Amino acid sequence: MEQRKEEKNKYSIIIPTYNERLNIALIVYLIFKHVRDVEFEIIVVDDGSPDGTQDVVKQLQQVYGEDCILLRPRPKKLGLGTAYIHGLKHASGNFVVIMDADLSHHPKYLPSFIKKQLETGASIVTGTRYAQGGGVHGWNLMRKLTSRGANVLAQTLLWPGVSDLTGSFRLYKKSVLEDIITSVVSKGYVFQMEMIVRASRKGYHIEEVPITFVDRVFGSSKLGGSEIVEYLKGVAYLLVTT
Amino acid sequence: MWTELCFSYLITCPMKHVVKIMALLVAISSIWVGLLQTSIIPHSHTWLLPIYFVVSLGCYGLLMVGIGLMRFPTCPQEALLLQQDIIEAKEFLKQKGIDVGSD
């Protein structure tokens, strides 16, 4: 074990963006503020934002260095799953963190992800909003109700072994992420659920850390009728394929 | 005997999850059929057991959602902390001359 510790861990933080000009700058600042004493790189996968997100990232590269912030854009919006695969191709770390750019995931939790992984040797550390110390801000009663209902349904039918299936703030061993991401076909909310359920079925060691989730753009994560249908289809799909 | 075998198979054998759940349902119904045949409890009661099962499953779901809602963890203080962080970050970005727009 001592020998293993000598090998320096490196964390590649993949952030998909689309029109996140302000948020990407804030998040990069906060990552550099909170993540200390570990080697890391930020990989911004921008899907051709028209608002100049890429220009801001280039300016950030001037401040923090081009080897710490990688801009790996794609020509147009191509979906979240493929954004992670795209970022993964350029990741040089042995660990990969995926998080949202909209600041609903606060970089101050990154050290607790890293610490949890080091303590437990887990293959995946996933952020949970529903454990002690976690929480959500900015959801109305309807949003909370659908969230709880969706969670109870998935817990009862899928027995995933994690409390927050649709959260997308996670740390993966790079090899593990590469292994599961190729077999995931879902999109949107279901994508995150499929990732963690497949990982759980494959027997990977999954740990959880509490995170808080601040929905700043009110109702941005609103669940409409079509999302609920997609979710139910996702649960059914996971029932028969995993 | 058979149900025991089923359970041990459930625990050890990797299979599609829907099969696991079906196996569980088959196990439960086999117990039910067993009860029907041995008439340990009166038949009139045994016939109602599936209904009780479905109703209690529904109650469990509603109860879990209810408890989840009542104990839904919220974090209003985090929103305030985030606002402070954003002000701090904007200050820094301004110093460095990074134009992030006014929004």
CSV table of C-alpha atoms in Angstrom, one decimal:
chain,number,residue,atom,x,y,z
A,1,MET,CA,0.0,0.0,0.0
A,2,GLU,CA,2.8,2.4,0.9
A,3,GLN,CA,4.2,1.8,-2.6
A,4,ARG,CA,0.9,2.7,-4.1
A,5,LYS,CA,0.8,6.0,-2.3
A,6,GLU,CA,4.1,7.0,-3.8
A,7,GLU,CA,2.5,7.1,-7.2
A,8,LYS,CA,1.0,10.5,-7.6
A,9,ASN,CA,-2.7,10.6,-8.2
A,10,LYS,CA,-4.0,13.0,-10.8
A,11,TYR,CA,-7.6,14.1,-11.0
A,12,SER,CA,-9.1,15.1,-14.3
A,13,ILE,CA,-12.2,17.2,-13.8
A,14,ILE,CA,-14.5,17.1,-16.9
A,15,ILE,CA,-17.0,19.9,-17.2
A,16,PRO,CA,-19.4,19.9,-20.2
A,17,THR,CA,-20.6,23.4,-21.0
A,18,TYR,CA,-23.1,25.2,-23.2
A,19,ASN,CA,-23.5,28.9,-22.7
A,20,GLU,CA,-21.8,29.0,-19.3
A,21,ARG,CA,-19.6,32.0,-19.9
A,22,LEU,CA,-19.9,33.4,-16.4
A,23,ASN,CA,-20.3,30.1,-14.6
A,24,ILE,CA,-17.2,28.4,-16.0
A,25,ALA,CA,-15.1,31.3,-14.8
A,26,LEU,CA,-16.6,31.1,-11.4
A,27,ILE,CA,-16.2,27.4,-11.1
A,28,VAL,CA,-12.6,27.4,-12.3
A,29,TYR,CA,-11.8,30.0,-9.6
A,30,LEU,CA,-13.6,28.0,-7.0
A,31,ILE,CA,-11.8,24.7,-8.0
A,32,PHE,CA,-8.4,26.4,-7.7
A,33,LYS,CA,-9.4,27.9,-4.4
A,34,HIS,CA,-10.7,24.6,-2.8
A,35,VAL,CA,-8.5,21.9,-4.4
A,36,ARG,CA,-5.1,22.1,-2.9
A,37,ASP,CA,-2.1,19.8,-2.7
A,38,VAL,CA,-3.3,17.5,-5.4
A,39,GLU,CA,-2.5,17.3,-9.0
A,40,PHE,CA,-5.5,18.0,-11.2
A,41,GLU,CA,-6.6,19.3,-14.6
A,42,ILE,CA,-9.9,20.8,-15.7
A,43,ILE,CA,-11.2,19.6,-19.1
A,44,VAL,CA,-13.9,21.9,-20.5
A,45,VAL,CA,-15.9,20.2,-23.2
A,46,ASP,CA,-17.8,23.1,-24.8
A,47,ASP,CA,-20.5,22.3,-27.3
A,48,GLY,CA,-20.0,25.3,-29.6
A,49,SER,CA,-21.6,27.9,-27.2
A,50,PRO,CA,-22.5,31.1,-29.1
A,51,ASP,CA,-22.0,33.2,-25.9
A,52,GLY,CA,-18.2,33.1,-26.0
A,53,THR,CA,-17.7,30.4,-23.3
A,54,GLN,CA,-14.6,29.3,-25.2
A,55,ASP,CA,-13.1,32.8,-25.2
A,56,VAL,CA,-13.5,32.9,-21.4
A,57,VAL,CA,-11.8,29.5,-21.0
A,58,LYS,CA,-8.9,30.7,-23.2
A,59,GLN,CA,-8.5,33.7,-20.9
A,60,LEU,CA,-8.6,31.4,-17.9
A,61,GLN,CA,-5.8,29.4,-19.5
A,62,GLN,CA,-3.7,32.5,-19.5
A,63,VAL,CA,-4.2,33.0,-15.8
A,64,TYR,CA,-3.9,29.4,-14.6
A,65,GLY,CA,-1.8,27.8,-17.3
A,66,GLU,CA,-2.7,25.7,-20.3
A,67,ASP,CA,-1.7,22.4,-18.8
A,68,CYS,CA,-4.2,22.9,-15.9
A,69,ILE,CA,-7.2,23.9,-18.0
A,70,LEU,CA,-7.8,22.1,-21.2
A,71,LEU,CA,-10.4,23.3,-23.7
A,72,ARG,CA,-11.7,20.5,-25.8
A,73,PRO,CA,-14.6,21.9,-27.7
A,74,ARG,CA,-17.0,20.2,-30.0
A,75,PRO,CA,-18.7,21.9,-33.0
A,76,LYS,CA,-22.3,21.6,-31.7
A,77,LYS,CA,-24.6,20.2,-29.0
A,78,LEU,CA,-24.0,16.5,-29.0
A,79,GLY,CA,-25.3,15.4,-25.7
A,80,LEU,CA,-24.0,14.8,-22.2
A,81,GLY,CA,-22.9,11.2,-22.5
A,82,THR,CA,-20.7,11.8,-25.5
A,83,ALA,CA,-19.3,14.9,-23.9
A,84,TYR,CA,-17.9,12.8,-21.1
A,85,ILE,CA,-16.5,10.3,-23.6
A,86,HIS,CA,-14.9,13.1,-25.5
A,87,GLY,CA,-13.4,14.6,-22.3
A,88,LEU,CA,-12.3,11.2,-21.1
A,89,LYS,CA,-10.2,10.8,-24.3
A,90,HIS,CA,-8.1,13.8,-23.3
A,91,ALA,CA,-7.9,13.0,-19.6
A,92,SER,CA,-4.4,12.3,-18.3
A,93,GLY,CA,-5.3,11.6,-14.7
A,94,ASN,CA,-6.0,8.3,-13.1
A,95,PHE,CA,-9.2,9.6,-11.6
A,96,VAL,CA,-11.9,11.5,-13.3
A,97,VAL,CA,-14.4,13.9,-11.7
A,98,ILE,CA,-17.6,14.8,-13.6
A,99,MET,CA,-19.6,17.8,-12.5
A,100,ASP,CA,-22.1,20.3,-13.9
A,101,ALA,CA,-20.9,23.8,-14.9
A,102,ASP,CA,-24.0,25.7,-13.6
A,103,LEU,CA,-22.6,25.9,-10.0
A,104,SER,CA,-25.3,23.6,-8.6
A,105,HIS,CA,-22.3,21.4,-7.8
A,106,HIS,CA,-19.9,23.4,-5.5
A,107,PRO,CA,-16.2,22.7,-6.0
A,108,LYS,CA,-15.7,22.9,-2.2
A,109,TYR,CA,-16.9,19.3,-2.0
A,110,LEU,CA,-14.1,18.0,-4.2
A,111,PRO,CA,-11.7,17.5,-1.3
A,112,SER,CA,-14.2,15.2,0.4
A,113,PHE,CA,-14.6,13.1,-2.7
A,114,ILE,CA,-10.9,12.7,-2.9
A,115,LYS,CA,-10.5,12.0,0.8
A,116,LYS,CA,-13.3,9.4,0.7
A,117,GLN,CA,-11.7,7.7,-2.2
A,118,LEU,CA,-8.3,7.6,-0.6
A,119,GLU,CA,-9.8,6.3,2.7
A,120,THR,CA,-11.9,3.5,1.1
A,121,GLY,CA,-10.2,2.8,-2.1
A,122,ALA,CA,-13.6,3.0,-3.8
A,123,SER,CA,-13.9,2.8,-7.6
A,124,ILE,CA,-16.6,5.5,-7.6
A,125,VAL,CA,-17.5,8.2,-5.1
A,126,THR,CA,-20.9,9.7,-5.8
A,127,GLY,CA,-22.3,12.8,-4.3
A,128,THR,CA,-25.6,12.4,-2.5
A,129,ARG,CA,-28.1,15.1,-1.8
A,130,TYR,CA,-30.2,12.9,0.4
A,131,ALA,CA,-27.7,11.9,3.2
A,132,GLN,CA,-26.9,13.6,6.5
A,133,GLY,CA,-25.1,16.8,5.6
A,134,GLY,CA,-26.4,17.0,2.1
A,135,GLY,CA,-29.4,18.9,0.8
A,136,VAL,CA,-31.1,20.8,-2.0
A,137,HIS,CA,-32.0,24.5,-2.2
A,138,GLY,CA,-34.4,26.1,-4.7
A,139,TRP,CA,-36.9,23.3,-5.3
A,140,ASN,CA,-40.7,23.8,-4.9
A,141,LEU,CA,-42.9,21.1,-3.3
A,142,MET,CA,-43.8,19.6,-6.7
A,143,ARG,CA,-40.1,19.2,-7.6
A,144,LYS,CA,-39.4,17.6,-4.2
A,145,LEU,CA,-42.4,15.3,-4.6
A,146,THR,CA,-41.4,14.0,-8.0
A,147,SER,CA,-37.8,13.6,-6.8
A,148,ARG,CA,-38.8,11.5,-3.8
A,149,GLY,CA,-41.3,9.5,-5.8
A,150,ALA,CA,-38.8,8.7,-8.5
A,151,ASN,CA,-36.2,7.8,-5.9
A,152,VAL,CA,-38.5,5.4,-4.0
A,153,LEU,CA,-39.6,3.8,-7.3
A,154,ALA,CA,-36.0,3.2,-8.4
A,155,GLN,CA,-34.9,2.0,-5.0
A,156,THR,CA,-37.7,-0.5,-4.7
A,157,LEU,CA,-37.3,-1.9,-8.2
A,158,LEU,CA,-33.6,-1.6,-8.9
A,159,TRP,CA,-31.9,-2.0,-5.4
A,160,PRO,CA,-29.0,0.1,-6.6
A,161,GLY,CA,-27.2,0.4,-3.2
A,162,VAL,CA,-26.8,4.2,-3.5
A,163,SER,CA,-29.2,6.8,-2.2
A,164,ASP,CA,-29.0,9.4,-5.0
A,165,LEU,CA,-29.2,7.9,-8.4
A,166,THR,CA,-29.6,10.9,-10.6
A,167,GLY,CA,-26.9,13.1,-9.1
A,168,SER,CA,-24.1,13.8,-11.5
A,169,PHE,CA,-21.4,15.0,-9.2
A,170,ARG,CA,-19.1,12.0,-9.1
A,171,LEU,CA,-15.5,10.8,-8.9
A,172,TYR,CA,-14.5,7.7,-10.9
A,173,LYS,CA,-11.4,5.7,-11.3
A,174,LYS,CA,-10.6,6.5,-14.9
A,175,SER,CA,-10.5,2.8,-16.0
A,176,VAL,CA,-13.9,2.2,-14.3
A,177,LEU,CA,-15.5,5.2,-16.1
A,178,GLU,CA,-14.1,4.0,-19.4
A,179,ASP,CA,-15.4,0.5,-18.7
A,180,ILE,CA,-19.0,1.5,-18.0
A,181,ILE,CA,-19.6,4.6,-20.1
A,182,THR,CA,-19.4,2.7,-23.4
A,183,SER,CA,-22.3,0.4,-22.4
A,184,VAL,CA,-24.6,3.3,-21.3
A,185,VAL,CA,-27.2,4.4,-23.9
A,186,SER,CA,-29.6,6.6,-21.9
A,187,LYS,CA,-29.7,10.4,-22.1
A,188,GLY,CA,-30.6,13.2,-19.6
A,189,TYR,CA,-31.5,12.2,-16.1
A,190,VAL,CA,-31.5,8.6,-16.9
A,191,PHE,CA,-27.9,8.7,-18.1
A,192,GLN,CA,-26.6,9.3,-14.5
A,193,MET,CA,-28.9,6.5,-13.1
A,194,GLU,CA,-27.8,4.0,-15.8
A,195,MET,CA,-24.1,4.8,-15.0
A,196,ILE,CA,-24.4,4.1,-11.3
A,197,VAL,CA,-26.7,1.1,-11.7
A,198,ARG,CA,-24.4,-0.6,-14.2
A,199,ALA,CA,-21.4,0.1,-12.0
A,200,SER,CA,-23.2,-1.4,-9.1
A,201,ARG,CA,-24.2,-4.5,-11.1
A,202,LYS,CA,-20.6,-4.9,-12.2
A,203,GLY,CA,-19.6,-5.1,-8.5
A,204,TYR,CA,-17.6,-1.9,-8.4
A,205,HIS,CA,-17.0,-0.4,-4.9
A,206,ILE,CA,-19.2,2.7,-4.7
A,207,GLU,CA,-19.0,5.2,-1.8
A,208,GLU,CA,-21.1,8.3,-1.1
A,209,VAL,CA,-20.4,11.7,0.2
A,210,PRO,CA,-23.0,14.3,1.1
A,211,ILE,CA,-23.2,17.3,-1.2
A,212,THR,CA,-25.6,20.3,-1.3
A,213,PHE,CA,-27.3,21.2,-4.5
A,214,VAL,CA,-28.2,24.8,-5.1
A,215,ASP,CA,-30.6,25.4,-8.0
A,216,ARG,CA,-29.9,29.0,-8.8
A,217,VAL,CA,-31.9,29.3,-11.9
A,218,PHE,CA,-35.3,28.6,-10.4
A,219,GLY,CA,-36.9,25.6,-12.0
A,220,SER,CA,-33.9,24.8,-14.2
A,221,SER,CA,-34.2,21.2,-13.2
A,222,LYS,CA,-37.9,21.1,-13.5
A,223,LEU,CA,-39.4,17.7,-14.3
A,224,GLY,CA,-42.1,17.9,-16.8
A,225,GLY,CA,-44.4,15.1,-18.1
A,226,SER,CA,-42.0,14.0,-20.8
A,227,GLU,CA,-39.1,13.8,-18.3
A,228,ILE,CA,-41.2,11.6,-16.1
A,229,VAL,CA,-42.1,9.3,-19.0
A,230,GLU,CA,-38.4,9.2,-20.0
A,231,TYR,CA,-37.5,8.3,-16.4
A,232,LEU,CA,-40.1,5.5,-16.2
A,233,LYS,CA,-38.8,4.1,-19.5
A,234,GLY,CA,-35.3,4.3,-18.1
A,235,VAL,CA,-36.2,2.4,-15.0
A,236,ALA,CA,-38.0,-0.3,-17.1
A,237,TYR,CA,-35.0,-0.4,-19.4
A,238,LEU,CA,-32.6,-0.9,-16.5
A,239,LEU,CA,-34.8,-3.6,-15.1
A,240,VAL,CA,-34.5,-5.8,-18.2
A,241,THR,CA,-30.9,-5.0,-19.2
A,242,THR,CA,-29.0,-5.0,-16.0
B,1,MET,CA,-37.4,-26.5,0.1
B,2,TRP,CA,-37.9,-25.0,-3.3
B,3,THR,CA,-38.2,-21.4,-2.1
B,4,GLU,CA,-35.0,-21.8,-0.1
B,5,LEU,CA,-33.3,-22.9,-3.2
B,6,CYS,CA,-34.7,-19.9,-5.1
B,7,PHE,CA,-33.5,-17.5,-2.5
B,8,SER,CA,-29.9,-18.9,-2.4
B,9,TYR,CA,-29.9,-18.7,-6.2
B,10,LEU,CA,-31.1,-15.1,-6.0
B,11,ILE,CA,-28.3,-14.1,-3.8
B,12,THR,CA,-25.5,-15.9,-5.7
B,13,CYS,CA,-26.4,-15.9,-9.3
B,14,PRO,CA,-25.9,-12.8,-11.5
B,15,MET,CA,-28.9,-12.3,-13.7
B,16,LYS,CA,-31.1,-9.6,-15.1
B,17,HIS,CA,-32.8,-7.6,-12.4
B,18,VAL,CA,-36.2,-8.2,-13.7
B,19,VAL,CA,-35.6,-12.0,-13.4
B,20,LYS,CA,-34.6,-11.5,-9.8
B,21,ILE,CA,-37.8,-9.6,-9.1
B,22,MET,CA,-39.9,-12.2,-11.0
B,23,ALA,CA,-38.2,-15.0,-9.0
B,24,LEU,CA,-39.1,-13.2,-5.8
B,25,LEU,CA,-42.7,-12.9,-6.9
B,26,VAL,CA,-42.8,-16.5,-7.8
B,27,ALA,CA,-41.3,-17.4,-4.5
B,28,ILE,CA,-43.9,-15.4,-2.7
B,29,SER,CA,-46.8,-16.9,-4.7
B,30,SER,CA,-45.5,-20.4,-4.1
B,31,ILE,CA,-45.7,-19.7,-0.4
B,32,TRP,CA,-49.2,-18.4,-1.0
B,33,VAL,CA,-50.2,-21.5,-2.9
B,34,GLY,CA,-48.7,-23.6,-0.1
B,35,LEU,CA,-50.8,-21.8,2.4
B,36,LEU,CA,-53.9,-22.4,0.3
B,37,GLN,CA,-53.2,-26.1,0.1
B,38,THR,CA,-52.3,-26.7,3.8
B,39,SER,CA,-55.1,-24.5,5.1
B,40,ILE,CA,-53.1,-23.4,8.2
B,41,ILE,CA,-55.1,-20.3,8.1
B,42,PRO,CA,-58.8,-20.2,6.9
B,43,HIS,CA,-59.1,-20.2,3.1
B,44,SER,CA,-61.2,-17.0,3.1
B,45,HIS,CA,-58.2,-15.2,4.6
B,46,THR,CA,-55.7,-16.8,2.3
B,47,TRP,CA,-57.6,-15.7,-0.8
B,48,LEU,CA,-57.3,-12.1,0.4
B,49,LEU,CA,-53.5,-12.2,1.0
B,50,PRO,CA,-52.5,-11.0,-2.5
B,51,ILE,CA,-54.8,-8.0,-2.1
B,52,TYR,CA,-53.2,-7.2,1.3
B,53,PHE,CA,-49.8,-7.6,-0.4
B,54,VAL,CA,-50.5,-5.1,-3.2
B,55,VAL,CA,-52.1,-2.7,-0.7
B,56,SER,CA,-49.2,-2.9,1.7
B,57,LEU,CA,-46.8,-2.4,-1.2
B,58,GLY,CA,-48.7,0.8,-2.1
B,59,CYS,CA,-48.7,1.9,1.5
B,60,TYR,CA,-45.0,1.3,1.7
B,61,GLY,CA,-44.4,3.5,-1.4
B,62,LEU,CA,-46.6,6.3,-0.1
B,63,LEU,CA,-45.1,6.1,3.3
B,64,MET,CA,-41.5,6.3,1.9
B,65,VAL,CA,-42.4,9.2,-0.3
B,66,GLY,CA,-44.1,10.9,2.6
B,67,ILE,CA,-41.2,10.4,5.0
B,68,GLY,CA,-38.8,11.5,2.2
B,69,LEU,CA,-40.8,14.7,1.7
B,70,MET,CA,-41.1,15.5,5.4
B,71,ARG,CA,-37.4,15.0,6.0
B,72,PHE,CA,-36.3,16.5,2.7
B,73,PRO,CA,-32.9,18.0,3.4
B,74,THR,CA,-32.7,21.6,2.5
B,75,CYS,CA,-29.8,24.0,2.7
B,76,PRO,CA,-30.9,27.7,2.4
B,77,GLN,CA,-27.6,28.8,4.0
B,78,GLU,CA,-25.7,27.2,1.1
B,79,ALA,CA,-27.4,29.6,-1.3
B,80,LEU,CA,-26.1,32.6,0.7
B,81,LEU,CA,-22.6,31.1,0.9
B,82,LEU,CA,-22.6,30.5,-2.8
B,83,GLN,CA,-23.6,34.2,-3.4
B,84,GLN,CA,-20.5,35.2,-1.3
B,85,ASP,CA,-18.3,32.9,-3.3
B,86,ILE,CA,-19.6,34.3,-6.5
B,87,ILE,CA,-18.9,37.9,-5.4
B,88,GLU,CA,-15.4,36.9,-4.4
B,89,ALA,CA,-14.8,35.0,-7.7
B,90,LYS,CA,-16.1,38.0,-9.7
B,91,GLU,CA,-13.7,40.3,-7.9
B,92,PHE,CA,-10.8,38.1,-8.7
B,93,LEU,CA,-11.8,37.7,-12.4
B,94,LYS,CA,-12.1,41.4,-12.7
B,95,GLN,CA,-8.6,41.9,-11.3
B,96,LYS,CA,-7.3,39.4,-13.8
B,97,GLY,CA,-9.2,41.3,-16.6
B,98,ILE,CA,-11.4,38.4,-17.6
B,99,ASP,CA,-14.6,39.7,-19.0
B,100,VAL,CA,-17.4,37.4,-18.1
B,101,GLY,CA,-20.3,39.7,-19.0
B,102,SER,CA,-22.7,41.4,-16.7
B,103,ASP,CA,-25.2,38.6,-16.2
